[in-house]
Amino acid sequence: MYLVSCILFFSSCSSWFNLGILGILAHFRHYFIMLSAAEKTLIEVNDVHKSFAHNHVLRGLSLAIRQGESMVVIGGSGTGKSVLIKCIIGILSPDRGNIFVAGQDIGSLKEKDLYQLRKKFGMLFQAGALFDSMKVWENVGFGLLQHTTLSKKEVKKRAIEKLNLLGLHQIEDLMPSELSGGMRKRVSLARAIAMEPEILLYDEPTTGLDPIRADTINALIVEMRKKIKVTSITITHDMVSAYKVGDRIAMLYQGKIIEVGTPDEIKNSTSAIVQQFIQGKAEGPITQAEAQI
Amino acid sequence: MLNNFFHLIGSVSILFLQESGRITLLLWKAVLLTFQRPFNLKDILRQMEEVGIKSMPVVLITGAFTGAVLALQSYTGFQRFNAETFVGTVVALSITRELGPVLTGLMVSGRVGSSMAAELGTMQVTEQIDALYTLAVNPIKYLIVPRLLAALIMMPVLVIFADLIGIAGGYFVSVKVLSSNPYTYMERTWNYLELNDIFSGLFKAAVFGVIIATISCYQGFFTRGGAEGVGRATTKAVVLSCLLILIFNYIITALLF
């Protein structure tokens, strides 16, 4: 983004001579706005701690997610990845630290404001978390039925549109129990995008799926980002998925983010912990540390 | 040894206070949310059907046989001092003041309380409750308020039917089986029955309804640990509801005595 801005900057230098001082200042302001929009932090997690009884899961986790980017958080099972996104959406409250979403401190929000803020989010759950007493279209249109005055007919129409967008046809009147694992995930994704959120959270989107279905879900995540231009956080331990969907990857280990970088930077990381994880080796510093515990 | 004993007493006391505090807070939140828009009338009606209409057969059978057995037992006792004509009075007072609300409460906690705890518990362990949060819907408002209102409204309705069928059961046994005089039986029933007896029973029923819904929803809402956790929550919901019904029955009776 910096490179693009520099090119734009120099390409318009010639025109400066034709402008007065106000024009120059206006140009500076224009580039400043462009740069700040590109680098604007939408979600900021600062020194967050979270414990469950004697299990200290998050131990001073800090992470910044820029507007429009796709951040992937990787880490072993039980390292607190799901806890992190539940803290970001306000389902869990951190014991210490702050989380800012669009400049608002989640911890200091009133309950009513927190529910308003949640309308900015959509979330894909690991097992779908579809409401099993409702039909597929009612699941997808649930947010619309609750928060808008749209008629049921209109909501159903929109739900079908979202389902079609994800390649699901003629399933709107089925119950969730009649769907396969991959279909449940796609329906859950349709529900997550039905309210056209600004931020999408994906909790282990490819877990439990065969490689082809997993790749379909990865493709859908990439496509969603292109189509509805959302900021997304994906938590996974599937490295194929991480490389495919992430602009940046953050490694969560022992309650902290130990490294953040682009997929290439992560692949070439000098950290032995990161290398053991991404290569999926049975022996290394992670297993040694676990053995000591 | 002594330290362990005090440690145990302390732990149990803290746990008891924590649980009762959390239950009270949940009930308080639900009460506040009851008066906030949107009012989910459809969900409330659906729950009223679940709590009221579907429990009706169980409650009617319980009421009928309780009235019948009460007539048999009191007849046996009263016959010894020639007071058989008062069987109708005893049946009516026992049913309306005590047995109607208590037995209905116990039956409903077994049937509806277990179902509420299991349903909410399953929703909790399959992350459906978390999904409600992410869809900006308050799960207490969406799931607990309709159940609480349904139990509060339908428990007194069920008790009215339990009272009627209980008195009818007593009448049937006394008149048809034990050959009591039907006019005397009805006269002794209505002459000694006051509105206060019926209303105290209905008040108890409403309180029991709140107890059943609150305890069952609480157990379901805070379920942890998969299928096993759901089973544990369901058992706890029924046992705790039944115990609290019996304890509150004494407290209310003592206050209204």
PDB file of C-alpha atoms in Angstrom, chain A residues 15-188:
ATOM      1  CA  SER A  15       0.886  19.064 -11.252  1.00  0.00           C
ATOM      2  CA  TRP A  16       2.042  20.746  -8.021  1.00  0.00           C
ATOM      3  CA  PHE A  17       3.742  23.495  -9.944  1.00  0.00           C
ATOM      4  CA  ASN A  18       0.394  24.499 -11.333  1.00  0.00           C
ATOM      5  CA  LEU A  19      -1.184  24.730  -7.905  1.00  0.00           C
ATOM      6  CA  GLY A  20      -1.032  27.243  -5.119  1.00  0.00           C
ATOM      7  CA  ILE A  21      -0.032  26.407  -1.546  1.00  0.00           C
ATOM      8  CA  LEU A  22      -3.612  25.470  -0.617  1.00  0.00           C
ATOM      9  CA  GLY A  23      -3.704  22.998  -3.431  1.00  0.00           C
ATOM     10  CA  ILE A  24      -0.476  21.409  -2.218  1.00  0.00           C
ATOM     11  CA  LEU A  25      -1.861  21.097   1.269  1.00  0.00           C
ATOM     12  CA  ALA A  26      -5.055  19.618  -0.133  1.00  0.00           C
ATOM     13  CA  HIS A  27      -2.966  17.014  -1.966  1.00  0.00           C
ATOM     14  CA  PHE A  28      -1.099  16.115   1.222  1.00  0.00           C
ATOM     15  CA  ARG A  29      -4.379  15.755   3.042  1.00  0.00           C
ATOM     16  CA  HIS A  30      -5.670  13.483   0.263  1.00  0.00           C
ATOM     17  CA  TYR A  31      -2.658  11.129   0.548  1.00  0.00           C
ATOM     18  CA  PHE A  32      -2.787  11.218   4.320  1.00  0.00           C
ATOM     19  CA  ILE A  33      -6.433  10.110   4.268  1.00  0.00           C
ATOM     20  CA  MET A  34      -5.632   7.364   1.741  1.00  0.00           C
ATOM     21  CA  LEU A  35      -2.795   6.044   3.855  1.00  0.00           C
ATOM     22  CA  SER A  36      -4.659   6.249   7.135  1.00  0.00           C
ATOM     23  CA  ALA A  37      -7.671   4.404   5.642  1.00  0.00           C
ATOM     24  CA  ALA A  38      -5.407   1.647   4.430  1.00  0.00           C
ATOM     25  CA  GLU A  39      -3.632   1.320   7.760  1.00  0.00           C
ATOM     26  CA  LYS A  40      -6.638   2.050   9.990  1.00  0.00           C
ATOM     27  CA  THR A  41      -6.861  -0.435  12.806  1.00  0.00           C
ATOM     28  CA  LEU A  42     -10.379  -1.781  13.101  1.00  0.00           C
ATOM     29  CA  ILE A  43      -9.802  -4.206  15.961  1.00  0.00           C
ATOM     30  CA  GLU A  44      -7.161  -3.714  18.599  1.00  0.00           C
ATOM     31  CA  VAL A  45      -6.509  -6.265  21.327  1.00  0.00           C
ATOM     32  CA  ASN A  46      -4.278  -4.895  24.080  1.00  0.00           C
ATOM     33  CA  ASP A  47      -2.627  -7.050  26.736  1.00  0.00           C
ATOM     34  CA  VAL A  48      -5.662  -9.304  27.215  1.00  0.00           C
ATOM     35  CA  HIS A  49      -5.684 -11.899  29.963  1.00  0.00           C
ATOM     36  CA  LYS A  50      -8.370 -14.527  30.430  1.00  0.00           C
ATOM     37  CA  SER A  51      -8.522 -17.407  32.879  1.00  0.00           C
ATOM     38  CA  PHE A  52     -10.974 -20.221  33.507  1.00  0.00           C
ATOM     39  CA  ALA A  53     -10.629 -21.433  37.098  1.00  0.00           C
ATOM     40  CA  HIS A  54      -6.890 -22.226  37.310  1.00  0.00           C
ATOM     41  CA  ASN A  55      -6.354 -22.347  33.558  1.00  0.00           C
ATOM     42  CA  HIS A  56      -4.701 -19.082  32.457  1.00  0.00           C
ATOM     43  CA  VAL A  57      -5.580 -19.202  28.739  1.00  0.00           C
ATOM     44  CA  LEU A  58      -4.711 -15.740  27.406  1.00  0.00           C
ATOM     45  CA  ARG A  59      -1.627 -14.198  28.992  1.00  0.00           C
ATOM     46  CA  GLY A  60      -1.235 -10.680  27.746  1.00  0.00           C
ATOM     47  CA  LEU A  61      -2.334 -11.145  24.153  1.00  0.00           C
ATOM     48  CA  SER A  62      -1.993  -8.124  21.871  1.00  0.00           C
ATOM     49  CA  LEU A  63      -3.004  -7.971  18.221  1.00  0.00           C
ATOM     50  CA  ALA A  64      -4.109  -5.275  15.781  1.00  0.00           C
ATOM     51  CA  ILE A  65      -6.307  -6.026  12.778  1.00  0.00           C
ATOM     52  CA  ARG A  66      -6.495  -3.478  10.007  1.00  0.00           C
ATOM     53  CA  GLN A  67      -9.659  -2.531   8.226  1.00  0.00           C
ATOM     54  CA  GLY A  68     -10.287  -4.741   5.226  1.00  0.00           C
ATOM     55  CA  GLU A  69      -7.579  -7.279   5.942  1.00  0.00           C
ATOM     56  CA  SER A  70      -7.901 -10.997   6.442  1.00  0.00           C
ATOM     57  CA  MET A  71      -6.099 -12.005   9.622  1.00  0.00           C
ATOM     58  CA  VAL A  72      -5.545 -15.663  10.379  1.00  0.00           C
ATOM     59  CA  VAL A  73      -4.746 -16.733  13.931  1.00  0.00           C
ATOM     60  CA  ILE A  74      -2.995 -20.092  14.108  1.00  0.00           C
ATOM     61  CA  GLY A  75      -2.104 -22.125  17.160  1.00  0.00           C
ATOM     62  CA  GLY A  76      -2.475 -25.545  18.691  1.00  0.00           C
ATOM     63  CA  SER A  77      -5.675 -26.968  20.136  1.00  0.00           C
ATOM     64  CA  GLY A  78      -6.601 -25.445  23.482  1.00  0.00           C
ATOM     65  CA  THR A  79      -4.332 -22.421  23.109  1.00  0.00           C
ATOM     66  CA  GLY A  80      -7.243 -19.978  23.372  1.00  0.00           C
ATOM     67  CA  LYS A  81      -8.008 -19.135  19.751  1.00  0.00           C
ATOM     68  CA  SER A  82     -11.770 -19.482  20.245  1.00  0.00           C
ATOM     69  CA  VAL A  83     -11.516 -17.594  23.541  1.00  0.00           C
ATOM     70  CA  LEU A  84      -9.860 -14.739  21.651  1.00  0.00           C
ATOM     71  CA  ILE A  85     -12.701 -14.328  19.144  1.00  0.00           C
ATOM     72  CA  LYS A  86     -15.325 -14.727  21.865  1.00  0.00           C
ATOM     73  CA  CYS A  87     -13.587 -11.880  23.714  1.00  0.00           C
ATOM     74  CA  ILE A  88     -13.520  -9.771  20.532  1.00  0.00           C
ATOM     75  CA  ILE A  89     -17.268 -10.164  19.999  1.00  0.00           C
ATOM     76  CA  GLY A  90     -17.970  -9.624  23.700  1.00  0.00           C
ATOM     77  CA  ILE A  91     -19.326 -13.081  24.575  1.00  0.00           C
ATOM     78  CA  LEU A  92     -16.488 -13.438  27.086  1.00  0.00           C
ATOM     79  CA  SER A  93     -15.041 -10.567  29.115  1.00  0.00           C
ATOM     80  CA  PRO A  94     -11.280 -10.380  29.516  1.00  0.00           C
ATOM     81  CA  ASP A  95      -9.980 -10.456  33.102  1.00  0.00           C
ATOM     82  CA  ARG A  96      -7.459  -7.755  32.161  1.00  0.00           C
ATOM     83  CA  GLY A  97      -6.656  -5.658  29.110  1.00  0.00           C
ATOM     84  CA  ASN A  98      -8.780  -3.898  26.516  1.00  0.00           C
ATOM     85  CA  ILE A  99     -10.339  -4.714  23.180  1.00  0.00           C
ATOM     86  CA  PHE A 100     -11.243  -1.879  20.840  1.00  0.00           C
ATOM     87  CA  VAL A 101     -13.566  -2.443  17.888  1.00  0.00           C
ATOM     88  CA  ALA A 102     -14.007   0.542  15.565  1.00  0.00           C
ATOM     89  CA  GLY A 103     -12.581   2.714  18.332  1.00  0.00           C
ATOM     90  CA  GLN A 104     -15.035   1.498  20.964  1.00  0.00           C
ATOM     91  CA  ASP A 105     -13.736  -0.205  24.080  1.00  0.00           C
ATOM     92  CA  ILE A 106     -15.818  -3.399  24.333  1.00  0.00           C
ATOM     93  CA  GLY A 107     -15.324  -3.623  28.093  1.00  0.00           C
ATOM     94  CA  SER A 108     -16.717  -0.175  28.811  1.00  0.00           C
ATOM     95  CA  LEU A 109     -19.793  -0.475  26.581  1.00  0.00           C
ATOM     96  CA  LYS A 110     -23.269  -0.692  28.056  1.00  0.00           C
ATOM     97  CA  GLU A 111     -25.070  -3.947  27.275  1.00  0.00           C
ATOM     98  CA  LYS A 112     -27.393  -2.220  24.818  1.00  0.00           C
ATOM     99  CA  ASP A 113     -24.449  -0.650  22.944  1.00  0.00           C
ATOM    100  CA  LEU A 114     -22.624  -3.972  22.924  1.00  0.00           C
ATOM    101  CA  TYR A 115     -25.593  -5.591  21.147  1.00  0.00           C
ATOM    102  CA  GLN A 116     -25.567  -2.712  18.639  1.00  0.00           C
ATOM    103  CA  LEU A 117     -21.851  -3.226  18.041  1.00  0.00           C
ATOM    104  CA  ARG A 118     -22.415  -6.954  17.491  1.00  0.00           C
ATOM    105  CA  LYS A 119     -24.502  -6.090  14.441  1.00  0.00           C
ATOM    106  CA  LYS A 120     -21.176  -5.244  12.758  1.00  0.00           C
ATOM    107  CA  PHE A 121     -20.116  -8.895  13.171  1.00  0.00           C
ATOM    108  CA  GLY A 122     -20.941 -12.157  11.510  1.00  0.00           C
ATOM    109  CA  MET A 123     -19.560 -15.426  12.771  1.00  0.00           C
ATOM    110  CA  LEU A 124     -19.094 -18.864  11.308  1.00  0.00           C
ATOM    111  CA  PHE A 125     -18.999 -21.459  14.068  1.00  0.00           C
ATOM    112  CA  GLN A 126     -16.884 -24.591  14.002  1.00  0.00           C
ATOM    113  CA  ALA A 127     -19.898 -26.944  14.022  1.00  0.00           C
ATOM    114  CA  GLY A 128     -22.257 -24.476  12.363  1.00  0.00           C
ATOM    115  CA  ALA A 129     -24.291 -23.718  15.520  1.00  0.00           C
ATOM    116  CA  LEU A 130     -27.455 -23.707  13.430  1.00  0.00           C
ATOM    117  CA  PHE A 131     -30.725 -23.445  15.349  1.00  0.00           C
ATOM    118  CA  ASP A 132     -31.966 -27.008  15.092  1.00  0.00           C
ATOM    119  CA  SER A 133     -35.621 -26.108  15.679  1.00  0.00           C
ATOM    120  CA  MET A 134     -35.694 -23.830  12.618  1.00  0.00           C
ATOM    121  CA  LYS A 135     -35.634 -24.431   8.883  1.00  0.00           C
ATOM    122  CA  VAL A 136     -32.541 -23.499   6.885  1.00  0.00           C
ATOM    123  CA  TRP A 137     -34.042 -20.231   5.574  1.00  0.00           C
ATOM    124  CA  GLU A 138     -35.172 -19.233   9.068  1.00  0.00           C
ATOM    125  CA  ASN A 139     -31.614 -19.796  10.287  1.00  0.00           C
ATOM    126  CA  VAL A 140     -30.160 -17.676   7.498  1.00  0.00           C
ATOM    127  CA  GLY A 141     -32.784 -14.947   7.897  1.00  0.00           C
ATOM    128  CA  PHE A 142     -32.774 -14.999  11.701  1.00  0.00           C
ATOM    129  CA  GLY A 143     -30.963 -11.674  12.062  1.00  0.00           C
ATOM    130  CA  LEU A 144     -33.258 -10.023   9.502  1.00  0.00           C
ATOM    131  CA  LEU A 145     -36.364 -11.378  11.236  1.00  0.00           C
ATOM    132  CA  GLN A 146     -35.130 -10.057  14.581  1.00  0.00           C
ATOM    133  CA  HIS A 147     -33.722  -6.682  13.603  1.00  0.00           C
ATOM    134  CA  THR A 148     -35.709  -5.517  10.575  1.00  0.00           C
ATOM    135  CA  THR A 149     -39.360  -5.003   9.730  1.00  0.00           C
ATOM    136  CA  LEU A 150     -39.087  -7.079   6.559  1.00  0.00           C
ATOM    137  CA  SER A 151     -41.908  -9.533   5.903  1.00  0.00           C
ATOM    138  CA  LYS A 152     -41.242 -13.261   6.219  1.00  0.00           C
ATOM    139  CA  LYS A 153     -41.630 -13.595   2.463  1.00  0.00           C
ATOM    140  CA  GLU A 154     -38.957 -10.965   1.815  1.00  0.00           C
ATOM    141  CA  VAL A 155     -36.631 -12.482   4.427  1.00  0.00           C
ATOM    142  CA  LYS A 156     -37.013 -15.907   2.836  1.00  0.00           C
ATOM    143  CA  LYS A 157     -36.218 -14.400  -0.570  1.00  0.00           C
ATOM    144  CA  ARG A 158     -33.053 -12.792   0.791  1.00  0.00           C
ATOM    145  CA  ALA A 159     -32.072 -15.975   2.613  1.00  0.00           C
ATOM    146  CA  ILE A 160     -32.400 -17.939  -0.637  1.00  0.00           C
ATOM    147  CA  GLU A 161     -30.217 -15.323  -2.380  1.00  0.00           C
ATOM    148  CA  LYS A 162     -27.482 -15.783   0.243  1.00  0.00           C
ATOM    149  CA  LEU A 163     -27.754 -19.561   0.014  1.00  0.00           C
ATOM    150  CA  ASN A 164     -27.465 -19.396  -3.777  1.00  0.00           C
ATOM    151  CA  LEU A 165     -24.433 -17.134  -3.417  1.00  0.00           C
ATOM    152  CA  LEU A 166     -22.771 -19.974  -1.512  1.00  0.00           C
ATOM    153  CA  GLY A 167     -23.803 -22.586  -4.040  1.00  0.00           C
ATOM    154  CA  LEU A 168     -26.691 -24.009  -2.022  1.00  0.00           C
ATOM    155  CA  HIS A 169     -29.906 -24.561  -3.949  1.00  0.00           C
ATOM    156  CA  GLN A 170     -33.317 -25.972  -2.993  1.00  0.00           C
ATOM    157  CA  ILE A 171     -32.390 -26.554   0.643  1.00  0.00           C
ATOM    158  CA  GLU A 172     -34.178 -23.589   2.231  1.00  0.00           C
ATOM    159  CA  ASP A 173     -37.036 -25.687   3.612  1.00  0.00           C
ATOM    160  CA  LEU A 174     -34.852 -28.446   5.040  1.00  0.00           C
ATOM    161  CA  MET A 175     -34.038 -28.763   8.732  1.00  0.00           C
ATOM    162  CA  PRO A 176     -30.356 -28.479   9.801  1.00  0.00           C
ATOM    163  CA  SER A 177     -30.335 -32.154  10.830  1.00  0.00           C
ATOM    164  CA  GLU A 178     -30.907 -33.091   7.174  1.00  0.00           C
ATOM    165  CA  LEU A 179     -27.695 -31.364   6.016  1.00  0.00           C
ATOM    166  CA  SER A 180     -24.160 -32.700   5.620  1.00  0.00           C
ATOM    167  CA  GLY A 181     -21.240 -31.165   7.569  1.00  0.00           C
ATOM    168  CA  GLY A 182     -20.067 -29.073   4.615  1.00  0.00           C
ATOM    169  CA  MET A 183     -23.591 -27.806   3.914  1.00  0.00           C
ATOM    170  CA  ARG A 184     -24.076 -26.862   7.572  1.00  0.00           C
ATOM    171  CA  LYS A 185     -20.916 -24.763   7.410  1.00  0.00           C
ATOM    172  CA  ARG A 186     -22.081 -23.023   4.278  1.00  0.00           C
ATOM    173  CA  VAL A 187     -25.516 -22.357   5.787  1.00  0.00           C
ATOM    174  CA  SER A 188     -23.783 -20.977   8.865  1.00  0.00           C
TER     175      SER A 188
END
